[in-house]
Amino acid sequence: MTPRRWTVTEELDHGQTPATQGSRIDAYVDRYAARATGMVASEIRALFAVASRPEVVSLAGGMPYVTALPLDMVGELVSDLVTRRGTVALQYGSGQGDPHLREQICDVMRLEGIQAGANDVVVTVGSQQALDLITRIFIDPGDVVLAEGPSYVGALGTFAAYQAKVVHIAMDDQGIIPESLAQTIYALETAGAPIKFLYTIPTFQNPAGVTLNMARRQQVLDICQRAGVLIIEDNPYGLLGFDGEPMRALRADNPDGVVYLGSFSKTLAPGFRVGWALAPHAIRDKLVLAMESAVLSHSSFTQLAVGQYLATQPWREQIKTFKELYRERRDALLDALSALMPPEVSWTRPAGGFFVWATLPEGLDSKAILPRAVAERVAFVPGTGFFSDGSGARQMRLSYCFPEPDRIREGVRRLAGVIEQEIQLRDTFGTGSTRGHIGVDTPGPDLA
Ligand SMILES: Cc1ncc(COP(=O)(O)O)c(C=O)c1O
């Protein structure tokens, strides 16, 4: 039986259409603070509405495959926690986070060469909250944040919410290009623009899937140290490498110049919402105060649950299980791309993490192609959502973390068919589909 087709515009109109939401039904549309104008739904959010149907192969979302966790064990662990330590687990905790968990976090970070004391760790509601707190304590409207181009859409949303101006640093398949970083810092300093920090995801980057090589790590550290630019190293995927030992973190070689953000979302489960920031003392103090003003304290319950998991379960083995599973899916995606994509399409080859970054031929626009792709039952994230300056029109993020290998192959087959048709359109009419008809907002340069 042929599945029923639908149009993306039809689907979005049944959900919340971000572009029209405010003006049609929001009586307070002219009362918001200026910073709220930067808060627009990302491409990913709008996509989830359409791509969550079972017949769509979603290469869009970055959801960890929690099905691979022994859920019975988690259930027992949580039940045991309430029975044995319920009065602590269900009570308020400290703003900095559970001291024992902070010790355990230091053990985890040691795998990436980081020597740190629990006193410098702040437990946060996922690393997303750490990003929010860092931005809150450093950014005044108009301040400059440097970030890879492309960069993590959730970080760009946070920077936009605090009215930062994001300046992208060029990267290639070895990560940030040091010369580009140095030149950009020099140009901004010469223009008198205050740079508050460099935000980077050096290992298995989201969305590009690339990793900053060892030689460049030292160069990036040196450039930032010389210029007095703080580095925010966001590393949720660092332990999910497919070959060899984990990469040495930037923080391992400059404890005073780097704030390191970590997370249990990808190595355990995002539902616990446990992440952390490791920061130099003075910054740590500010983070704790910001944390208290945001949420008083993190959930004691989930912190103790994660602590219990680390203390009693073979968590390194679990990470190995995740790595094997994601490696198989990465291989399925790369093999299918090689076998099926038109020759003009190129893509990165991640050595870990969740994402491949693909580039379409000249004249094609990934955002314009998306409705056609979804009608063909495959979804991806268009590249423009990963930039603050409107770049990325020819790019798309393909994630392999969630669908099973067969589904990945089928998704690529469908996507390749759509791209082939777009290339034919371009060759006939000089351009592929025109863009802008799905009503999804992206952070633009004047919002960041
Ligand atoms: C690069 C990056 N940073 C931070 C996060 C936020 O993760 P969490 O808040 O679940 O720790 C994500 C989630 O996908 C991410 O990809």
Tab-separated table of C-alpha atoms and ligand atoms in Angstrom:
chain	number	residue	atom	x	y	z
A	1	MET	CA	0.000	0.000	0.000
A	2	THR	CA	1.370	3.449	-0.858
A	3	PRO	CA	1.598	5.652	2.223
A	4	ARG	CA	-0.458	8.820	2.160
A	5	ARG	CA	1.543	11.902	1.134
A	6	TRP	CA	1.104	15.260	2.810
A	7	THR	CA	2.650	18.657	2.427
A	8	VAL	CA	4.918	20.250	4.972
A	9	THR	CA	2.993	23.528	4.959
A	10	GLU	CA	-0.202	21.656	5.744
A	11	GLU	CA	1.490	19.856	8.619
A	12	LEU	CA	3.089	22.963	10.088
A	13	ASP	CA	-0.213	24.823	10.005
A	14	HIS	CA	-1.704	22.161	12.229
A	15	GLY	CA	1.142	22.588	14.664
A	16	GLN	CA	2.521	25.922	15.761
A	17	THR	CA	3.829	27.905	12.857
A	18	PRO	CA	6.620	29.961	14.395
A	19	ALA	CA	6.469	32.836	11.923
A	20	THR	CA	2.816	33.633	12.546
A	21	GLN	CA	2.357	32.458	16.102
A	22	GLY	CA	3.006	35.790	17.819
A	23	SER	CA	1.026	38.169	15.662
A	24	ARG	CA	-2.099	36.016	15.364
A	25	ILE	CA	-2.761	34.903	18.909
A	26	ASP	CA	-0.364	36.627	21.263
A	27	ALA	CA	-1.978	39.643	22.914
A	28	TYR	CA	1.357	40.523	24.542
A	29	VAL	CA	3.407	40.540	21.378
A	30	ASP	CA	4.554	44.160	21.899
A	31	ARG	CA	5.383	43.690	25.591
A	32	TYR	CA	8.312	41.308	25.398
A	33	ALA	CA	11.827	42.302	26.388
A	34	ALA	CA	14.124	43.019	23.473
A	35	ARG	CA	16.040	39.816	24.180
A	36	ALA	CA	12.917	37.751	23.492
A	37	THR	CA	13.029	38.791	19.843
A	38	GLY	CA	16.081	36.525	19.581
A	39	MET	CA	14.035	33.567	20.736
A	40	VAL	CA	12.703	31.988	17.592
A	41	ALA	CA	11.932	28.351	16.969
A	42	SER	CA	14.884	26.540	15.432
A	43	GLU	CA	14.648	24.490	12.286
A	44	ILE	CA	15.005	21.383	14.401
A	45	ARG	CA	11.921	22.186	16.436
A	46	ALA	CA	9.711	22.800	13.417
A	47	LEU	CA	11.060	19.645	11.871
A	48	PHE	CA	10.206	17.452	14.784
A	49	ALA	CA	6.534	18.175	14.145
A	50	VAL	CA	6.729	16.710	10.666
A	51	ALA	CA	9.488	14.169	10.995
A	52	SER	CA	8.172	12.251	13.963
A	53	ARG	CA	5.695	10.236	11.884
A	54	PRO	CA	6.800	6.609	11.833
A	55	GLU	CA	6.940	6.412	8.034
A	56	VAL	CA	9.477	9.244	7.875
A	57	VAL	CA	13.131	8.229	8.214
A	58	SER	CA	14.464	11.000	10.384
A	59	LEU	CA	18.098	11.806	9.799
A	60	ALA	CA	17.271	15.085	11.541
A	61	GLY	CA	17.133	14.719	15.315
A	62	GLY	CA	20.133	14.111	17.536
A	63	MET	CA	18.427	11.812	20.030
A	64	PRO	CA	20.666	9.276	21.737
A	65	TYR	CA	19.554	5.667	21.327
A	66	VAL	CA	18.472	5.071	24.937
A	67	THR	CA	16.891	1.763	23.925
A	68	ALA	CA	20.426	0.372	24.230
A	69	LEU	CA	20.374	0.967	27.997
A	70	PRO	CA	19.381	-1.871	30.324
A	71	LEU	CA	16.164	-0.178	31.431
A	72	ASP	CA	15.375	-2.805	34.092
A	73	MET	CA	18.628	-1.952	35.792
A	74	VAL	CA	17.810	1.773	35.693
A	75	GLY	CA	14.385	1.032	37.178
A	76	GLU	CA	15.862	-0.975	40.043
A	77	LEU	CA	18.504	1.647	40.673
A	78	VAL	CA	15.938	4.438	40.919
A	79	SER	CA	13.621	2.410	43.133
A	80	ASP	CA	16.504	1.459	45.415
A	81	LEU	CA	17.561	5.099	45.596
A	82	VAL	CA	14.148	6.208	46.838
A	83	THR	CA	13.912	3.370	49.337
A	84	ARG	CA	17.368	3.809	50.790
A	85	ARG	CA	18.141	7.527	50.367
A	86	GLY	CA	14.755	9.066	49.666
A	87	THR	CA	15.018	11.800	52.291
A	88	VAL	CA	18.172	13.117	50.617
A	89	ALA	CA	17.159	12.404	47.027
A	90	LEU	CA	13.830	14.212	47.402
A	91	GLN	CA	15.252	17.195	49.282
A	92	TYR	CA	16.780	20.463	47.961
A	93	GLY	CA	20.485	20.180	47.252
A	94	SER	CA	23.370	22.634	46.960
A	95	GLY	CA	23.671	25.154	44.130
A	96	GLN	CA	26.988	23.663	43.071
A	97	GLY	CA	25.705	20.099	42.935
A	98	ASP	CA	26.129	16.893	44.900
A	99	PRO	CA	29.738	16.682	46.177
A	100	HIS	CA	30.064	12.956	45.571
A	101	LEU	CA	28.802	13.237	41.999
A	102	ARG	CA	31.296	16.044	41.413
A	103	GLU	CA	34.101	13.669	42.497
A	104	GLN	CA	32.794	11.044	40.084
A	105	ILE	CA	32.652	13.635	37.291
A	106	CYS	CA	36.356	14.270	37.857
A	107	ASP	CA	36.983	10.539	37.318
A	108	VAL	CA	35.085	10.717	34.017
A	109	MET	CA	37.051	13.757	32.845
A	110	ARG	CA	40.341	12.023	33.671
A	111	LEU	CA	39.682	9.843	30.599
A	112	GLU	CA	40.368	12.961	28.510
A	113	GLY	CA	43.513	13.969	30.383
A	114	ILE	CA	41.822	16.463	32.715
A	115	GLN	CA	43.139	16.669	36.275
A	116	ALA	CA	40.615	18.645	38.314
A	117	GLY	CA	39.181	18.894	41.800
A	118	ALA	CA	35.492	18.416	42.592
A	119	ASN	CA	35.469	21.910	44.027
A	120	ASP	CA	35.767	23.409	40.542
A	121	VAL	CA	32.830	21.481	39.096
A	122	VAL	CA	29.291	22.875	38.952
A	123	VAL	CA	26.565	20.348	38.149
A	124	THR	CA	24.013	21.743	35.704
A	125	VAL	CA	20.737	20.757	34.061
A	126	GLY	CA	22.448	19.254	31.045
A	127	SER	CA	25.332	21.082	29.442
A	128	GLN	CA	22.664	23.265	27.845
A	129	GLN	CA	22.132	24.988	31.193
A	130	ALA	CA	25.876	25.394	31.610
A	131	LEU	CA	25.851	27.214	28.259
A	132	ASP	CA	23.034	29.422	29.466
A	133	LEU	CA	24.791	30.259	32.740
A	134	ILE	CA	28.098	31.004	31.036
A	135	THR	CA	26.369	33.294	28.574
A	136	ARG	CA	24.408	34.950	31.367
A	137	ILE	CA	27.516	35.836	33.351
A	138	PHE	CA	29.622	37.011	30.400
A	139	ILE	CA	27.399	38.565	27.775
A	140	ASP	CA	25.983	42.047	27.522
A	141	PRO	CA	23.927	42.838	24.422
A	142	GLY	CA	26.206	43.301	21.423
A	143	ASP	CA	29.192	41.449	22.889
A	144	VAL	CA	30.998	39.157	20.503
A	145	VAL	CA	31.085	35.371	20.812
A	146	LEU	CA	33.303	33.433	18.442
A	147	ALA	CA	31.959	30.088	17.298
A	148	GLU	CA	32.763	27.562	14.625
A	149	GLY	CA	30.798	27.924	11.423
A	150	PRO	CA	28.647	25.823	11.572
A	151	SER	CA	27.907	25.501	15.295
A	152	TYR	CA	25.473	23.810	17.659
A	153	VAL	CA	21.988	25.229	17.152
A	154	GLY	CA	21.180	25.153	20.892
A	155	ALA	CA	24.205	27.308	21.688
A	156	LEU	CA	23.324	29.768	18.920
A	157	GLY	CA	19.824	30.009	20.402
A	158	THR	CA	21.261	30.804	23.829
A	159	PHE	CA	23.646	33.393	22.414
A	160	ALA	CA	20.761	34.992	20.518
A	161	ALA	CA	18.632	35.049	23.662
A	162	TYR	CA	21.320	37.106	25.423
A	163	GLN	CA	21.770	39.310	22.360
A	164	ALA	CA	25.348	38.286	21.688
A	165	LYS	CA	26.801	38.879	18.251
A	166	VAL	CA	28.129	35.584	16.939
A	167	VAL	CA	31.126	35.732	14.620
A	168	HIS	CA	31.857	32.427	12.926
A	169	ILE	CA	35.334	30.971	12.527
A	170	ALA	CA	35.957	28.934	9.403
A	171	MET	CA	36.598	25.230	9.807
A	172	ASP	CA	37.562	22.348	7.562
A	173	ASP	CA	37.635	18.599	8.078
A	174	GLN	CA	40.297	19.033	10.807
A	175	GLY	CA	38.213	21.509	12.821
A	176	ILE	CA	38.760	25.233	13.379
A	177	ILE	CA	41.322	26.753	11.017
A	178	PRO	CA	43.815	28.455	13.377
A	179	GLU	CA	44.747	31.175	10.847
A	180	SER	CA	41.096	32.082	10.494
A	181	LEU	CA	40.770	32.296	14.282
A	182	ALA	CA	43.830	34.526	14.604
A	183	GLN	CA	42.737	36.809	11.767
A	184	THR	CA	39.214	37.163	13.126
A	185	ILE	CA	40.450	38.004	16.619
A	186	TYR	CA	42.839	40.554	15.171
A	187	ALA	CA	40.126	42.156	13.024
A	188	LEU	CA	37.679	42.368	15.924
A	189	GLU	CA	40.294	43.779	18.291
A	190	THR	CA	41.258	46.368	15.697
A	191	ALA	CA	37.572	47.299	15.328
A	192	GLY	CA	37.288	47.641	19.128
A	193	ALA	CA	34.683	44.860	19.447
A	194	PRO	CA	34.882	43.083	22.830
A	195	ILE	CA	35.266	39.313	22.368
A	196	LYS	CA	33.869	37.544	25.418
A	197	PHE	CA	34.780	33.979	24.538
A	198	LEU	CA	35.358	31.356	21.871
A	199	TYR	CA	32.672	28.657	21.963
A	200	THR	CA	33.968	25.450	20.434
A	201	ILE	CA	32.983	21.792	20.138
A	202	PRO	CA	36.417	20.409	19.260
A	203	THR	CA	35.568	16.720	19.253
A	204	PHE	CA	32.990	15.074	16.929
A	205	GLN	CA	31.447	18.451	16.355
A	206	ASN	CA	27.726	19.105	16.153
A	207	PRO	CA	26.773	19.519	13.332
A	208	ALA	CA	29.907	18.997	11.210
A	209	GLY	CA	31.089	15.696	12.720
A	210	VAL	CA	34.730	16.810	12.469
A	211	THR	CA	37.426	16.821	15.173
A	212	LEU	CA	40.100	19.411	15.877
A	213	ASN	CA	43.422	17.641	15.327
A	214	MET	CA	46.122	17.578	18.020
A	215	ALA	CA	48.440	20.107	16.372
A	216	ARG	CA	45.623	22.583	15.932
A	217	ARG	CA	44.503	22.107	19.551
A	218	GLN	CA	47.767	23.602	20.728
A	219	GLN	CA	47.546	26.397	18.151
A	220	VAL	CA	44.007	27.313	19.200
A	221	LEU	CA	45.059	27.331	22.857
A	222	ASP	CA	48.075	29.529	22.074
A	223	ILE	CA	46.124	32.000	19.938
A	224	CYS	CA	43.425	32.417	22.573
A	225	GLN	CA	45.905	32.662	25.418
A	226	ARG	CA	47.872	35.373	23.624
A	227	ALA	CA	44.716	37.336	22.887
A	228	GLY	CA	43.217	36.784	26.366
A	229	VAL	CA	40.179	35.044	24.880
A	230	LEU	CA	38.455	32.547	27.185
A	231	ILE	CA	37.606	29.196	25.581
A	232	ILE	CA	34.313	27.429	26.255
A	233	GLU	CA	34.973	23.793	25.330
A	234	ASP	CA	31.665	21.954	24.866
A	235	ASN	CA	32.358	18.239	24.800
A	236	PRO	CA	29.263	16.039	25.037
A	237	TYR	CA	30.515	13.520	22.443
A	238	GLY	CA	34.189	13.210	23.481
A	239	LEU	CA	33.870	9.670	24.870
A	240	LEU	CA	31.989	8.435	21.810
A	241	GLY	CA	34.987	8.003	19.508
A	242	PHE	CA	35.027	4.968	17.230
A	243	ASP	CA	38.794	4.454	17.072
A	244	GLY	CA	41.355	4.371	19.843
A	245	GLU	CA	41.532	6.386	23.045
A	246	PRO	CA	39.576	9.586	23.767
A	247	MET	CA	41.159	12.814	22.498
A	248	ARG	CA	42.926	14.996	25.026
A	249	ALA	CA	40.603	17.850	26.010
A	250	LEU	CA	41.666	21.468	25.477
A	251	ARG	CA	41.048	22.003	29.192
A	252	ALA	CA	43.723	19.415	30.024
A	253	ASP	CA	46.398	21.811	28.734
A	254	ASN	CA	45.085	25.121	29.992
A	255	PRO	CA	43.087	24.956	33.254
A	256	ASP	CA	42.974	28.760	33.596
A	257	GLY	CA	41.923	29.582	30.053
A	258	VAL	CA	39.203	27.009	29.400
A	259	VAL	CA	35.752	26.350	30.799
A	260	TYR	CA	34.910	22.730	30.038
A	261	LEU	CA	31.300	21.597	29.596
A	262	GLY	CA	30.389	17.935	29.923
A	263	SER	CA	27.212	15.907	29.921
A	264	PHE	CA	25.805	12.484	30.726
A	265	SER	CA	23.183	12.914	27.997
A	266	LYS	CA	25.065	10.906	25.379
A	267	THR	CA	26.995	8.478	27.578
A	268	LEU	CA	24.022	7.594	29.783
A	269	ALA	CA	20.686	9.268	29.055
A	270	PRO	CA	19.477	12.830	28.396
A	271	GLY	CA	16.401	12.287	30.560
A	272	PHE	CA	18.451	12.663	33.723
A	273	ARG	CA	19.415	16.158	32.558
A	274	VAL	CA	22.781	16.005	34.272
A	275	GLY	CA	25.687	17.937	32.817
A	276	TRP	CA	28.414	20.077	34.294
A	277	ALA	CA	30.848	22.947	33.939
A	278	LEU	CA	34.463	22.787	35.091
A	279	ALA	CA	35.722	26.327	35.507
A	280	PRO	CA	38.562	28.383	36.989
A	281	HIS	CA	37.700	29.386	40.593
A	282	ALA	CA	36.410	32.897	39.991
A	283	ILE	CA	34.180	31.839	37.107
A	284	ARG	CA	32.967	28.848	39.118
A	285	ASP	CA	31.826	31.191	41.918
A	286	LYS	CA	29.790	33.249	39.468
A	287	LEU	CA	28.332	30.111	37.910
A	288	VAL	CA	27.141	28.858	41.308
A	289	LEU	CA	25.435	32.181	42.014
A	290	ALA	CA	23.852	32.199	38.568
A	291	MET	CA	22.743	28.602	39.083
A	292	GLU	CA	21.076	29.469	42.382
A	293	SER	CA	19.263	32.405	40.881
A	294	ALA	CA	18.087	30.219	37.986
A	295	VAL	CA	16.880	27.076	39.768
A	296	LEU	CA	18.022	27.227	43.454
A	297	SER	CA	19.550	23.814	43.057
A	298	HIS	CA	19.600	21.024	40.519
A	299	SER	CA	17.427	17.952	41.149
A	300	SER	CA	19.042	15.932	43.954
A	301	PHE	CA	17.110	12.956	42.683
A	302	THR	CA	18.656	12.746	39.233
A	303	GLN	CA	22.112	13.681	40.506
A	304	LEU	CA	22.037	10.845	43.027
A	305	ALA	CA	20.640	8.476	40.411
A	306	VAL	CA	23.542	9.251	38.075
A	307	GLY	CA	25.966	8.951	41.001
A	308	GLN	CA	24.500	5.587	41.910
A	309	TYR	CA	24.744	4.453	38.302
A	310	LEU	CA	28.415	5.408	38.098
A	311	ALA	CA	29.171	3.747	41.448
A	312	THR	CA	27.411	0.444	40.829
A	313	GLN	CA	27.192	-0.170	37.089
A	314	PRO	CA	29.816	-0.915	34.419
A	315	TRP	CA	29.472	2.513	32.812
A	316	ARG	CA	32.608	2.164	30.693
A	317	GLU	CA	31.128	-1.002	29.174
A	318	GLN	CA	27.904	0.843	28.474
A	319	ILE	CA	29.813	3.557	26.638
A	320	LYS	CA	31.491	0.805	24.608
A	321	THR	CA	28.061	-0.571	23.712
A	322	PHE	CA	26.930	2.878	22.567
A	323	LYS	CA	30.102	3.362	20.542
A	324	GLU	CA	29.705	0.052	18.718
A	325	LEU	CA	26.101	0.796	17.951
A	326	TYR	CA	26.835	4.305	16.661
A	327	ARG	CA	29.826	3.100	14.656
A	328	GLU	CA	27.629	0.581	12.843
A	329	ARG	CA	25.147	3.355	12.052
A	330	ARG	CA	27.860	5.766	10.965
A	331	ASP	CA	29.145	3.065	8.598
A	332	ALA	CA	25.646	2.438	7.271
A	333	LEU	CA	25.214	6.138	6.534
A	334	LEU	CA	28.631	6.632	4.936
A	335	ASP	CA	28.339	3.471	2.821
A	336	ALA	CA	24.866	4.442	1.649
A	337	LEU	CA	25.990	7.968	0.808
A	338	SER	CA	28.915	6.604	-1.239
A	339	ALA	CA	26.703	4.115	-3.037
A	340	LEU	CA	23.682	6.295	-3.716
A	341	MET	CA	24.398	10.043	-3.700
A	342	PRO	CA	24.977	11.911	-6.963
A	343	PRO	CA	28.722	12.531	-7.443
A	344	GLU	CA	28.400	16.297	-6.908
A	345	VAL	CA	27.392	15.831	-3.264
A	346	SER	CA	30.155	15.707	-0.630
A	347	TRP	CA	30.154	14.986	3.112
A	348	THR	CA	32.331	14.692	6.214
A	349	ARG	CA	33.473	11.374	7.714
A	350	PRO	CA	33.069	11.519	11.494
A	351	ALA	CA	35.280	9.391	13.735
A	352	GLY	CA	32.754	9.585	16.554
A	353	GLY	CA	29.612	11.323	17.742
A	354	PHE	CA	26.305	11.528	15.911
A	355	PHE	CA	26.553	13.685	12.786
A	356	VAL	CA	27.560	13.914	9.134
A	357	TRP	CA	27.611	17.292	7.382
A	358	ALA	CA	26.757	17.126	3.691
A	359	THR	CA	27.270	19.758	1.013
A	360	LEU	CA	24.991	19.968	-2.031
A	361	PRO	CA	26.076	21.078	-5.492
A	362	GLU	CA	25.945	24.724	-6.587
A	363	GLY	CA	22.432	26.003	-7.218
A	364	LEU	CA	20.708	23.723	-4.671
A	365	ASP	CA	19.242	24.949	-1.401
A	366	SER	CA	18.770	22.447	1.421
A	367	LYS	CA	15.997	24.387	3.124
A	368	ALA	CA	14.010	24.567	-0.103
A	369	ILE	CA	14.487	20.846	-0.663
A	370	LEU	CA	13.237	19.875	2.781
A	371	PRO	CA	9.485	19.850	2.031
A	372	ARG	CA	10.073	17.604	-0.980
A	373	ALA	CA	12.279	15.314	1.112
A	374	VAL	CA	9.679	15.050	3.864
A	375	ALA	CA	7.003	14.286	1.284
A	376	GLU	CA	9.328	11.452	0.192
A	377	ARG	CA	9.498	10.390	3.854
A	378	VAL	CA	13.008	11.416	4.812
A	379	ALA	CA	14.078	14.352	7.006
A	380	PHE	CA	17.334	16.187	7.662
A	381	VAL	CA	18.258	19.532	9.172
A	382	PRO	CA	19.016	22.326	6.688
A	383	GLY	CA	22.400	23.983	7.174
A	384	THR	CA	21.235	27.556	7.758
A	385	GLY	CA	20.094	26.792	11.320
A	386	PHE	CA	23.716	26.196	12.310
A	387	PHE	CA	24.919	29.647	11.367
A	388	SER	CA	24.070	33.069	12.728
A	389	ASP	CA	24.866	34.833	9.476
A	390	GLY	CA	22.607	33.127	6.943
A	391	SER	CA	25.317	30.796	5.598
A	392	GLY	CA	24.778	27.071	5.115
A	393	ALA	CA	22.165	27.121	2.336
A	394	ARG	CA	23.913	24.311	0.455
A	395	GLN	CA	24.502	22.216	3.542
A	396	MET	CA	22.546	19.785	5.661
A	397	ARG	CA	23.081	17.809	8.853
A	398	LEU	CA	22.436	14.085	8.677
A	399	SER	CA	22.362	12.234	11.995
A	400	TYR	CA	22.811	8.500	12.310
A	401	CYS	CA	22.355	8.105	16.074
A	402	PHE	CA	18.718	7.078	16.207
A	403	PRO	CA	17.493	5.108	13.141
A	404	GLU	CA	18.505	1.472	12.689
A	405	PRO	CA	21.028	0.794	9.876
A	406	ASP	CA	18.379	-0.479	7.408
A	407	ARG	CA	16.305	2.624	7.950
A	408	ILE	CA	19.376	4.794	7.457
A	409	ARG	CA	20.045	3.130	4.103
A	410	GLU	CA	16.431	3.569	3.061
A	411	GLY	CA	16.517	7.218	4.189
A	412	VAL	CA	19.604	7.890	2.085
A	413	ARG	CA	17.991	6.168	-0.914
A	414	ARG	CA	14.992	8.494	-0.659
A	415	LEU	CA	17.149	11.563	-0.101
A	416	ALA	CA	19.425	10.725	-3.021
A	417	GLY	CA	16.350	10.484	-5.272
A	418	VAL	CA	15.175	13.936	-4.172
A	419	ILE	CA	18.593	15.483	-4.706
A	420	GLU	CA	18.888	13.889	-8.144
A	421	GLN	CA	15.559	15.441	-9.130
A	422	GLU	CA	16.723	18.807	-7.814
A	423	ILE	CA	19.878	18.568	-9.891
A	424	GLN	CA	17.757	17.829	-12.970
A	425	LEU	CA	15.570	20.844	-12.176
A	426	ARG	CA	18.630	23.004	-11.835
A	427	ASP	CA	20.049	21.727	-15.113
A	428	THR	CA	16.744	22.421	-16.878
A	429	PHE	CA	15.739	25.736	-15.320
A	430	GLY	CA	19.010	27.015	-13.900
A	431	THR	CA	17.981	26.539	-10.274
A	432	GLY	CA	16.421	23.951	-7.972
A	433	SER	CA	13.374	24.588	-5.761
A	434	THR	CA	13.075	28.145	-4.500
A	435	ARG	CA	13.415	28.697	-0.806
A	436	GLY	CA	11.454	30.318	1.953
A	437	HIS	CA	8.081	28.600	1.723
A	438	ILE	CA	7.997	26.618	4.945
A	439	GLY	CA	7.895	29.554	7.330
A	440	VAL	CA	10.705	28.431	9.621
A	441	ASP	CA	12.809	31.099	11.296
A	442	THR	CA	16.561	30.870	11.630
A	443	PRO	CA	18.783	33.058	13.800
A	444	GLY	CA	20.007	35.842	11.499
A	445	PRO	CA	22.999	38.143	12.014
A	446	ASP	CA	20.899	40.940	13.480
A	447	LEU	CA	19.336	38.624	16.035
A	448	ALA	CA	22.608	37.280	17.363
B	1	LIG	C1	27.245	20.309	21.174
B	1	LIG	C2	26.163	20.159	22.184
B	1	LIG	N1	26.238	20.851	23.315
B	1	LIG	C3	25.298	20.748	24.265
B	1	LIG	C4	24.212	19.930	24.089
B	1	LIG	C5	23.184	19.863	25.177
B	1	LIG	O1	23.183	18.628	25.793
B	1	LIG	P1	22.565	18.358	27.224
B	1	LIG	O2	21.925	19.622	27.716
B	1	LIG	O3	21.574	17.272	27.018
B	1	LIG	O4	23.709	17.964	28.081
B	1	LIG	C6	24.079	19.194	22.914
B	1	LIG	C7	22.899	18.341	22.680
B	1	LIG	O5	22.669	17.796	21.674
B	1	LIG	C8	25.084	19.309	21.940
B	1	LIG	O6	25.042	18.628	20.792
